[in-house]
PDB file of C-alpha atoms in Angstrom:
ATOM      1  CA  UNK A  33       0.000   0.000   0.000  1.00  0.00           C
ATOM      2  CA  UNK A  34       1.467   3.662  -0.631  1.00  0.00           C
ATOM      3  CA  UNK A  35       0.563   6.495   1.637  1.00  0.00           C
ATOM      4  CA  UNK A  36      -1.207   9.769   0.951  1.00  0.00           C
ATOM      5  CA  UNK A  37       0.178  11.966  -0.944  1.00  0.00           C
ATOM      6  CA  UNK A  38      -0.567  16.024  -2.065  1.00  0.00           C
ATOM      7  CA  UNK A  39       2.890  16.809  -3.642  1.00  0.00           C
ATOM      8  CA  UNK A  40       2.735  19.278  -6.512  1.00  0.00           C
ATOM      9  CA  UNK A  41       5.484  20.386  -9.091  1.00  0.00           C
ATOM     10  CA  UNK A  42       6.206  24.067  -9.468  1.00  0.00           C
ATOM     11  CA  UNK A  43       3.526  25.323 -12.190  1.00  0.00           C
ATOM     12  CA  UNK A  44       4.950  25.175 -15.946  1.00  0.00           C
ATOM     13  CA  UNK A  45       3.175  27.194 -18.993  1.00  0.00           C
ATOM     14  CA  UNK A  46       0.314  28.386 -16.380  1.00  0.00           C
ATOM     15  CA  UNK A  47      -0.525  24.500 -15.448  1.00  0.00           C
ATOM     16  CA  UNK A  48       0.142  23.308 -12.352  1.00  0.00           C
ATOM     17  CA  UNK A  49       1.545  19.666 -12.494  1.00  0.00           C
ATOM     18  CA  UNK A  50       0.591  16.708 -10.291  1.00  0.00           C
ATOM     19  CA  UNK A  51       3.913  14.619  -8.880  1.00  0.00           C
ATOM     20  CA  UNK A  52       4.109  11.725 -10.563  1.00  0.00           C
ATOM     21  CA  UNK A  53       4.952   9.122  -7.751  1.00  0.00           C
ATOM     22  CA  UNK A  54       5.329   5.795 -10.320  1.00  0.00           C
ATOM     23  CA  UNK A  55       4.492   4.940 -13.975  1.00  0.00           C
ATOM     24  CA  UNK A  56       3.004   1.754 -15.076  1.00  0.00           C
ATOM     25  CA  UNK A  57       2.960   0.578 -19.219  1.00  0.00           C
ATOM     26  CA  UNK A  58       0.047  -0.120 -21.044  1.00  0.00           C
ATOM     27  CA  UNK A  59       0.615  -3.964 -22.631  1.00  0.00           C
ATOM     28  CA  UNK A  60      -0.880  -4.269 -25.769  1.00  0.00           C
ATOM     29  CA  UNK A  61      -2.924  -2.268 -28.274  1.00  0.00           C
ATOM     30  CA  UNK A  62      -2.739   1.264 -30.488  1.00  0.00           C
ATOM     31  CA  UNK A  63      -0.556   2.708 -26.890  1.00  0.00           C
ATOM     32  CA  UNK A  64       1.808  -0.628 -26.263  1.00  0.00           C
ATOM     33  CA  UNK A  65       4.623   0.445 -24.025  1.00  0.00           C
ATOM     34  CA  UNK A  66       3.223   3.896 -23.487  1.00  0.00           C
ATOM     35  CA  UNK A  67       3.339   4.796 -19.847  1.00  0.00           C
ATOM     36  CA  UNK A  68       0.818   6.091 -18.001  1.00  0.00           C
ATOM     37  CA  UNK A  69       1.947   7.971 -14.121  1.00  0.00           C
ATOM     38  CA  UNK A  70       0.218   7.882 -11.101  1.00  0.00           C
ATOM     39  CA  UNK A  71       0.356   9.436  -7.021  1.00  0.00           C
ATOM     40  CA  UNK A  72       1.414   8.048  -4.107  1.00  0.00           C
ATOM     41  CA  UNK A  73      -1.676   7.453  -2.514  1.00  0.00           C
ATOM     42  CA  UNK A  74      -3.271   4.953   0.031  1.00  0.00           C
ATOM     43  CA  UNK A  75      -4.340   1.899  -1.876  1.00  0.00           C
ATOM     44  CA  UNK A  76      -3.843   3.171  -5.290  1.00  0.00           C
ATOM     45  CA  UNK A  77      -2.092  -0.329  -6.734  1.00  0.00           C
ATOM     46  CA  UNK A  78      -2.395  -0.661 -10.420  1.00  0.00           C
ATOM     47  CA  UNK A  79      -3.182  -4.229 -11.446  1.00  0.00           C
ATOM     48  CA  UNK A  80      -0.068  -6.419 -12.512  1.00  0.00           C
ATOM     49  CA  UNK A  81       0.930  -6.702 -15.372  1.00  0.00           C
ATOM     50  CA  UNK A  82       0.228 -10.900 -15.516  1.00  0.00           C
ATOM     51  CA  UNK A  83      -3.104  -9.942 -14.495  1.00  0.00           C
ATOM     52  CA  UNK A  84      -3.728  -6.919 -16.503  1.00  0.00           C
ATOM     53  CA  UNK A  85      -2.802  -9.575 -19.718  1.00  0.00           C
ATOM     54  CA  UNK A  86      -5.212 -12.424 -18.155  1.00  0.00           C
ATOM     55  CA  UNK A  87      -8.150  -9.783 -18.370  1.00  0.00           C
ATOM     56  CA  UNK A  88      -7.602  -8.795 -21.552  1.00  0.00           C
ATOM     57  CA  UNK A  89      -7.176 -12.089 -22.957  1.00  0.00           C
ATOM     58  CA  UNK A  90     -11.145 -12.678 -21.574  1.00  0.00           C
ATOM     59  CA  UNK A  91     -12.037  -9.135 -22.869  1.00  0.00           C
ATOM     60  CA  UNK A  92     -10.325  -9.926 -26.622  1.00  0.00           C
ATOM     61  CA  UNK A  93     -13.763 -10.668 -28.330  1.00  0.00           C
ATOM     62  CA  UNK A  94     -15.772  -8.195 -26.526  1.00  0.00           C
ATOM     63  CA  UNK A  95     -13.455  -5.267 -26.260  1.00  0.00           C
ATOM     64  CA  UNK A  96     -13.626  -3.610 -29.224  1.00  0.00           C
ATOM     65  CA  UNK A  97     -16.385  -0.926 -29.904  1.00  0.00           C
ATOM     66  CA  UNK A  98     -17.412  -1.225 -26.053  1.00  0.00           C
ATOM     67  CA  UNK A  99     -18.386   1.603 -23.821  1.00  0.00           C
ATOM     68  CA  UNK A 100     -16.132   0.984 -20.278  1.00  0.00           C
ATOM     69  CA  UNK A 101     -16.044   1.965 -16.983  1.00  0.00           C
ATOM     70  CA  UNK A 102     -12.938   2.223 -14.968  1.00  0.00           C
ATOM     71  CA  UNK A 103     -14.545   2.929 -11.601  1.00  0.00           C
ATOM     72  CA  UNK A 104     -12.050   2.992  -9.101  1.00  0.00           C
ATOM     73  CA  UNK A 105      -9.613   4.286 -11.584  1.00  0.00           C
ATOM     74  CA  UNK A 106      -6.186   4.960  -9.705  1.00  0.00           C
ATOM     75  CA  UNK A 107      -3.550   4.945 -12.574  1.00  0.00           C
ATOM     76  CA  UNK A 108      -6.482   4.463 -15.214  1.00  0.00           C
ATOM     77  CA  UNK A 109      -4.606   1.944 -16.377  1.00  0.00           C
ATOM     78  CA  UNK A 110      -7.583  -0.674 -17.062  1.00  0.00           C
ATOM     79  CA  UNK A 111      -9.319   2.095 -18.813  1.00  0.00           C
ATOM     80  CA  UNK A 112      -6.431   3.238 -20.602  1.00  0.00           C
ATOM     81  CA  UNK A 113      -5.330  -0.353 -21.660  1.00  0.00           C
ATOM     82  CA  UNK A 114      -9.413  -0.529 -23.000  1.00  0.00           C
ATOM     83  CA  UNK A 115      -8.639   1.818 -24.946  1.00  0.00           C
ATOM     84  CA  UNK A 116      -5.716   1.114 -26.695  1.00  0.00           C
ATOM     85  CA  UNK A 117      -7.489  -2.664 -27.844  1.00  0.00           C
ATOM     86  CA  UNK A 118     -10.295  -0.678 -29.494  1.00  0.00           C
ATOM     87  CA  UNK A 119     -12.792   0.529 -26.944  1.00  0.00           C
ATOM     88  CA  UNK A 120     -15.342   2.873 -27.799  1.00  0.00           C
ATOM     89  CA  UNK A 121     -15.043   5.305 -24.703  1.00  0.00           C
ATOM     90  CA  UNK A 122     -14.178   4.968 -21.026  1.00  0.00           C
ATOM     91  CA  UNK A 123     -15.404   6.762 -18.075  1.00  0.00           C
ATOM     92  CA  UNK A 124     -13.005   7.062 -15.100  1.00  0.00           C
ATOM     93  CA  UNK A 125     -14.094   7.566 -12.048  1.00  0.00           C
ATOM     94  CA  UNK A 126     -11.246   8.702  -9.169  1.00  0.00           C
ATOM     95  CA  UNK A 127     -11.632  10.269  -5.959  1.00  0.00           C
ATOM     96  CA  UNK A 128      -8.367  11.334  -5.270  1.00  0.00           C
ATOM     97  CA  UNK A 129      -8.038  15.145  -6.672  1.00  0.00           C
ATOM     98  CA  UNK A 130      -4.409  14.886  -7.745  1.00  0.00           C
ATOM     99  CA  UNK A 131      -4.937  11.512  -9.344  1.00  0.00           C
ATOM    100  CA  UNK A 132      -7.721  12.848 -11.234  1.00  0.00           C
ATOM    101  CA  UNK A 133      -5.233  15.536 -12.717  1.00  0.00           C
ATOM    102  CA  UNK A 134      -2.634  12.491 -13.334  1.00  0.00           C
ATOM    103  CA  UNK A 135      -5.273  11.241 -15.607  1.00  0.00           C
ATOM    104  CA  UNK A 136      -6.189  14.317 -17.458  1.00  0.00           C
ATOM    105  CA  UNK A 137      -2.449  14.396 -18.171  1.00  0.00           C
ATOM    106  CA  UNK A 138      -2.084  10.761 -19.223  1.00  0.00           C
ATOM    107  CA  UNK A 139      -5.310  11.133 -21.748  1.00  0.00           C
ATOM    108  CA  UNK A 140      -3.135  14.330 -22.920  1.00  0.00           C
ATOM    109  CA  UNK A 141      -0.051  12.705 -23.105  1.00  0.00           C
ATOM    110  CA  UNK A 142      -1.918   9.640 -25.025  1.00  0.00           C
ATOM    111  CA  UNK A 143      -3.223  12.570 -27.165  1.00  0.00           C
ATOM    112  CA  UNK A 144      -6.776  10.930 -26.969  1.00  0.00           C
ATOM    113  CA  UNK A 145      -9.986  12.438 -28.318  1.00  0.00           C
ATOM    114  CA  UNK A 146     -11.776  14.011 -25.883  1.00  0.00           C
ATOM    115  CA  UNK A 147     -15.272  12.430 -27.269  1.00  0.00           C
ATOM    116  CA  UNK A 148     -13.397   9.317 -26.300  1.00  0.00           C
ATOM    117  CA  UNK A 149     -13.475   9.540 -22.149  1.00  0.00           C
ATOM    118  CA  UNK A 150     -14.897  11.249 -19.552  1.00  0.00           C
ATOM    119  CA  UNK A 151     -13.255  11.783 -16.274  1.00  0.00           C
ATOM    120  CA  UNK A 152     -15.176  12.411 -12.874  1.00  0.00           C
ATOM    121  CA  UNK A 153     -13.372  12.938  -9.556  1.00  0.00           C
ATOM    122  CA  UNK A 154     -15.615  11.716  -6.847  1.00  0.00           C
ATOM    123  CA  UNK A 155     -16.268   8.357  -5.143  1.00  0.00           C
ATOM    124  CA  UNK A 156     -17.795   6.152  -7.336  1.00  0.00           C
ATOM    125  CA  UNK A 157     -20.735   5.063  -5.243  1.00  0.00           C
ATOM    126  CA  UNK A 158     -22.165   8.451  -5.257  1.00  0.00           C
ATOM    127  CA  UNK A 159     -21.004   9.601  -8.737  1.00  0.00           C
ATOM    128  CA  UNK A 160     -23.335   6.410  -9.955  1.00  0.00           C
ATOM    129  CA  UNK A 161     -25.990   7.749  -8.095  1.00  0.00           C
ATOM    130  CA  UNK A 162     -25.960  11.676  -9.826  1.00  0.00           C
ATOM    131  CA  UNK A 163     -26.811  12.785 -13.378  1.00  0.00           C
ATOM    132  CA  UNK A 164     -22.420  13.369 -14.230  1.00  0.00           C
ATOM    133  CA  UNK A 165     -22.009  10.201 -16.672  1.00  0.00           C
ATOM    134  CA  UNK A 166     -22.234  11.380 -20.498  1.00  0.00           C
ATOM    135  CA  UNK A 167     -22.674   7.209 -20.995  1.00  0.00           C
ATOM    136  CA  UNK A 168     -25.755   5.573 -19.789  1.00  0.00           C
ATOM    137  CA  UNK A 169     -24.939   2.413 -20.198  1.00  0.00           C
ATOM    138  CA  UNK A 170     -21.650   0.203 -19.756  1.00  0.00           C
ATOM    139  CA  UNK A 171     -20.183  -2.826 -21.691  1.00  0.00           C
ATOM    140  CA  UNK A 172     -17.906  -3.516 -19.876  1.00  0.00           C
ATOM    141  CA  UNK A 173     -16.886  -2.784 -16.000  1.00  0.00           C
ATOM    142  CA  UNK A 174     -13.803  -2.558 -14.022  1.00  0.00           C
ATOM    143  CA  UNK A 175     -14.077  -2.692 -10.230  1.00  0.00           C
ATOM    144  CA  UNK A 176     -10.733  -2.838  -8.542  1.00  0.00           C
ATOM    145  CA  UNK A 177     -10.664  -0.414  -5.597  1.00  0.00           C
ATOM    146  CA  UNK A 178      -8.724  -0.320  -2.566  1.00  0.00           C
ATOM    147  CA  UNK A 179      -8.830  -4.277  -1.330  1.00  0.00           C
ATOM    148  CA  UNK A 180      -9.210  -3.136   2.646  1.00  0.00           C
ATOM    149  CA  UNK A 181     -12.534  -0.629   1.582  1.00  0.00           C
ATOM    150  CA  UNK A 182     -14.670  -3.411   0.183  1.00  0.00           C
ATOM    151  CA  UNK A 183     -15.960  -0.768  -1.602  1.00  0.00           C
ATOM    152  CA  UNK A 184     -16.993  -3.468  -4.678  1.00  0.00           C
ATOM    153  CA  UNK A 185     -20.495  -4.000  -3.047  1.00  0.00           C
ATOM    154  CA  UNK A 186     -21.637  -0.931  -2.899  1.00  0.00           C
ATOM    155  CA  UNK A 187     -20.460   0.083  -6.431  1.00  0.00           C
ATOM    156  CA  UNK A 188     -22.202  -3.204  -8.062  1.00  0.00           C
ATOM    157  CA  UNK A 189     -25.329  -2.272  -6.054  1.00  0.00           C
ATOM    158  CA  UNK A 190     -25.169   1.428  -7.377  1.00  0.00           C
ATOM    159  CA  UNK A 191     -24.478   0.130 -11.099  1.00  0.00           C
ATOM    160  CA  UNK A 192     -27.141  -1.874 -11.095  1.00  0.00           C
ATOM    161  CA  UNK A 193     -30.189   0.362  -9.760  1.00  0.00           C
ATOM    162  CA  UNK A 194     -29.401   2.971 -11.506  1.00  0.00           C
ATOM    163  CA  UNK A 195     -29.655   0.596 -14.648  1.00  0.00           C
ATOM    164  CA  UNK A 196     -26.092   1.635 -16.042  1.00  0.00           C
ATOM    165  CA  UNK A 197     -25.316  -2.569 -16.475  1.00  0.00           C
ATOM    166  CA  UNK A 198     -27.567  -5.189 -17.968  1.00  0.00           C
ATOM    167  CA  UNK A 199     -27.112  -9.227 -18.665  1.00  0.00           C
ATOM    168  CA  UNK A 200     -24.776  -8.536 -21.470  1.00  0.00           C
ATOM    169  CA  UNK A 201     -22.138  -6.202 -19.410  1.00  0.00           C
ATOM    170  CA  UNK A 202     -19.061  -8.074 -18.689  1.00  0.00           C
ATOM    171  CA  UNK A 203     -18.275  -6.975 -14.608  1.00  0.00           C
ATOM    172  CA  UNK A 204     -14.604  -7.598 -13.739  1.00  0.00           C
ATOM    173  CA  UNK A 205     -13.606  -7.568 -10.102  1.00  0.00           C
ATOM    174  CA  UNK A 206     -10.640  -8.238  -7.828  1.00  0.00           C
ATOM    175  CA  UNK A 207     -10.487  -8.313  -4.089  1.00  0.00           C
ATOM    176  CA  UNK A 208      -8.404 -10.386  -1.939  1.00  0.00           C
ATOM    177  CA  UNK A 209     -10.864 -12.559  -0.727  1.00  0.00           C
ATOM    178  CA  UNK A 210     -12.943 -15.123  -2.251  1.00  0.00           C
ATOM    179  CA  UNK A 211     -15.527 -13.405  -4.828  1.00  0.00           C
ATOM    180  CA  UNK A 212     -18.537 -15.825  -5.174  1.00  0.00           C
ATOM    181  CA  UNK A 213     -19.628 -16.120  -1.500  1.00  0.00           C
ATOM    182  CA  UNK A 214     -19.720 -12.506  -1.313  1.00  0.00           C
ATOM    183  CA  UNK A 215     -21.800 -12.188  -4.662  1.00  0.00           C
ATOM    184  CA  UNK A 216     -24.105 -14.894  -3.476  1.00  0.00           C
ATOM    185  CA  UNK A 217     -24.823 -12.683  -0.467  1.00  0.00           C
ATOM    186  CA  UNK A 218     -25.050  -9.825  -2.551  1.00  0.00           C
ATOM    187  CA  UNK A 219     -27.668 -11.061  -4.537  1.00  0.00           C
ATOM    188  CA  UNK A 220     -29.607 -12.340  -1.995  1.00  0.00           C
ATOM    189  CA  UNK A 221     -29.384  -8.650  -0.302  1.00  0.00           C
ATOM    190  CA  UNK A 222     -30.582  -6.926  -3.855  1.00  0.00           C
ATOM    191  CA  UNK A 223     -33.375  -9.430  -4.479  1.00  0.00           C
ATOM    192  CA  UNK A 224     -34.563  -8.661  -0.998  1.00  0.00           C
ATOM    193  CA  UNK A 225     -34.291  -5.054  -1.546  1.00  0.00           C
ATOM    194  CA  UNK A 226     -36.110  -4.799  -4.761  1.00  0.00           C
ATOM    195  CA  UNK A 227     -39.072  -7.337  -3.528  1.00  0.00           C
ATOM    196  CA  UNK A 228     -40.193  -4.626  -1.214  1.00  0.00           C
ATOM    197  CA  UNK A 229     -39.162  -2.087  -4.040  1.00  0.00           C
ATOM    198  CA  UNK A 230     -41.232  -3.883  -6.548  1.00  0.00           C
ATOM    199  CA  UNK A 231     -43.063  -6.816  -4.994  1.00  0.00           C
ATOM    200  CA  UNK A 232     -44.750  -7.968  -8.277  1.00  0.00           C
ATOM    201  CA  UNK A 233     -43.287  -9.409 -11.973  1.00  0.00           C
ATOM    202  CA  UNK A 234     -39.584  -9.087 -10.173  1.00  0.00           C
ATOM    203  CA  UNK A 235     -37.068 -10.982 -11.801  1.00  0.00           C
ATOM    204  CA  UNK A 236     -34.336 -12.521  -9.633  1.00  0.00           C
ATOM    205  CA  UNK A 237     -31.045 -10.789  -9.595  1.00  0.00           C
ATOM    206  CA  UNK A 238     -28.066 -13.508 -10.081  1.00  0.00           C
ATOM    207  CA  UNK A 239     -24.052 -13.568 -10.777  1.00  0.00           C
ATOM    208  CA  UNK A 240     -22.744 -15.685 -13.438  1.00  0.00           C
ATOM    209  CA  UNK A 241     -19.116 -16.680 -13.035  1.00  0.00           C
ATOM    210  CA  UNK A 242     -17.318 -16.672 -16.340  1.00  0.00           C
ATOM    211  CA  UNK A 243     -13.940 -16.499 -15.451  1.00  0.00           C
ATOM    212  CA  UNK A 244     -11.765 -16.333 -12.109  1.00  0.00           C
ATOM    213  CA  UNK A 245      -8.109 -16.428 -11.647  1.00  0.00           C
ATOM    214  CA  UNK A 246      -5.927 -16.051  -8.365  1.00  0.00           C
ATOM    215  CA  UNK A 247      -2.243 -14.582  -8.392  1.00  0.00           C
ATOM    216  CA  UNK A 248      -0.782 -14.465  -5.017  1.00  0.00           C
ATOM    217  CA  UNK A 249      -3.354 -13.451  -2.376  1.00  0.00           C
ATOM    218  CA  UNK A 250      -5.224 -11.768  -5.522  1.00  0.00           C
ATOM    219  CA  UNK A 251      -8.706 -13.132  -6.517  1.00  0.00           C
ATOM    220  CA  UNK A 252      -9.912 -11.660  -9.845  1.00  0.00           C
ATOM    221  CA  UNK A 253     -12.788 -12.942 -11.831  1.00  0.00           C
ATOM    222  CA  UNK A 254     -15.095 -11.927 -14.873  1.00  0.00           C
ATOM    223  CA  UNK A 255     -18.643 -11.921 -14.184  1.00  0.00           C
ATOM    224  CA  UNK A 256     -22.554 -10.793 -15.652  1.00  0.00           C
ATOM    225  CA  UNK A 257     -25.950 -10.410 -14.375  1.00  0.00           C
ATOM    226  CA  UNK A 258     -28.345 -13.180 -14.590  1.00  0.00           C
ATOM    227  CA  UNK A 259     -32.043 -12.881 -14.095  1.00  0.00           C
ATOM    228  CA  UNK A 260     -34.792 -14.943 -13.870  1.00  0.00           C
TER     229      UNK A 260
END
């Protein structure tokens, strides 16, 4: 884990500059080997590279064209890497206000059409929640945030009330603990939930496990709504 940083370089052409506090590489695609920087910040951890490959390696039929959400963005590496194998747009979502710069200055540095992301500083819970997204719907979701926050729950919840997910969206998550007993009790929690929401013609809320991987103490796994 890193600890919180605010650090600032002096201001150059006007701008002021975040401080850079490591650099990871994008792996593959249009920006392979281009590096993107991030803070050093409490349990900003950009995924591994070995991992970073598995996902994308799931993703390789289904990332092209697809509208993605990097919701616990940190480097913005996942949405970054999305976007170098052909993604549509990506929305990155970052609480940190100095990370949030970093990424403005990575999408600069990648020199990437600003029709082609959006980036929101705020947690992602509530940003879900507000009218901010310029895409209403989501092919494909990252949700890697701090492991310590279980923060995943809440986010899943949020993406799917506010509809911004369906059957088809590909959900990828990592914690480091296991995945599918937590999911189970999510879904249990959400079907309960909506039955007093919506007591009649509700359909039952459901996880599908597509794909799950473990490296180290790392538990990652590619997952969509089922209903029924």
């Amino acid at each position: 884990m890193k600890k919180s940083s605010n650090g600032r370089q002096p201001k150059r052409n006007g701008k002021t500059k975040s401080a850079a506090a490591g650099d990871v590489r994008i792996i593959g695609g249009q920006f392979k080997r281009r590096v993107v920087r991030f803070i050093d910040a409490d349990g900003l951890r950009p995924t591994p590279d070995r991992l970073r490959e598995t996902l994308f390696n799931w993703l390789l039929a289904d990332i092209h064209g697809a509208c993605v959400l990097d919701s616990c963005a940190g480097s913005g590496v996942l949405g970054f890497e999305a976007l170098s194998r052909g993604a549509a747009h990506a929305t990155f979502i970052e609480v940190n206000p100095a990370q949030s710069d970093m990424l403005r200055q990575s999408a600069e540095q990648l020199q990437l059409d600003t029709t082609a992301y959006q980036i929101i500083q705020g947690t992602a819970e509530q940003v879900l929640t507000q009218n901010q997204l310029t895409q209403r719907h989501f092919g494909v979701v990252f949700i890697d945030p701090p492991y310590a926050q279980d923060l995943w729950q809440p986010i899943l919840t949020a993406l799917i009330t506010q509809s911004l997910i369906n059957t088809d969206t590909l959900i990828y998550l990592e914690a480091d603990k296991d995945l599918d007993g937590q999911l189970t009790e999510l879904a249990n929690a959400l079907n309960e939930k909506l039955s007093t929401q919506q007591p009649s013609n509700q359909a039952t809320i459901g996880f599908d496990c597509l794909k799950q991987t473990k490296v180290g103490q790392v538990v990652a796994g590619l997952y969509q709504l089922s209903s029924s």
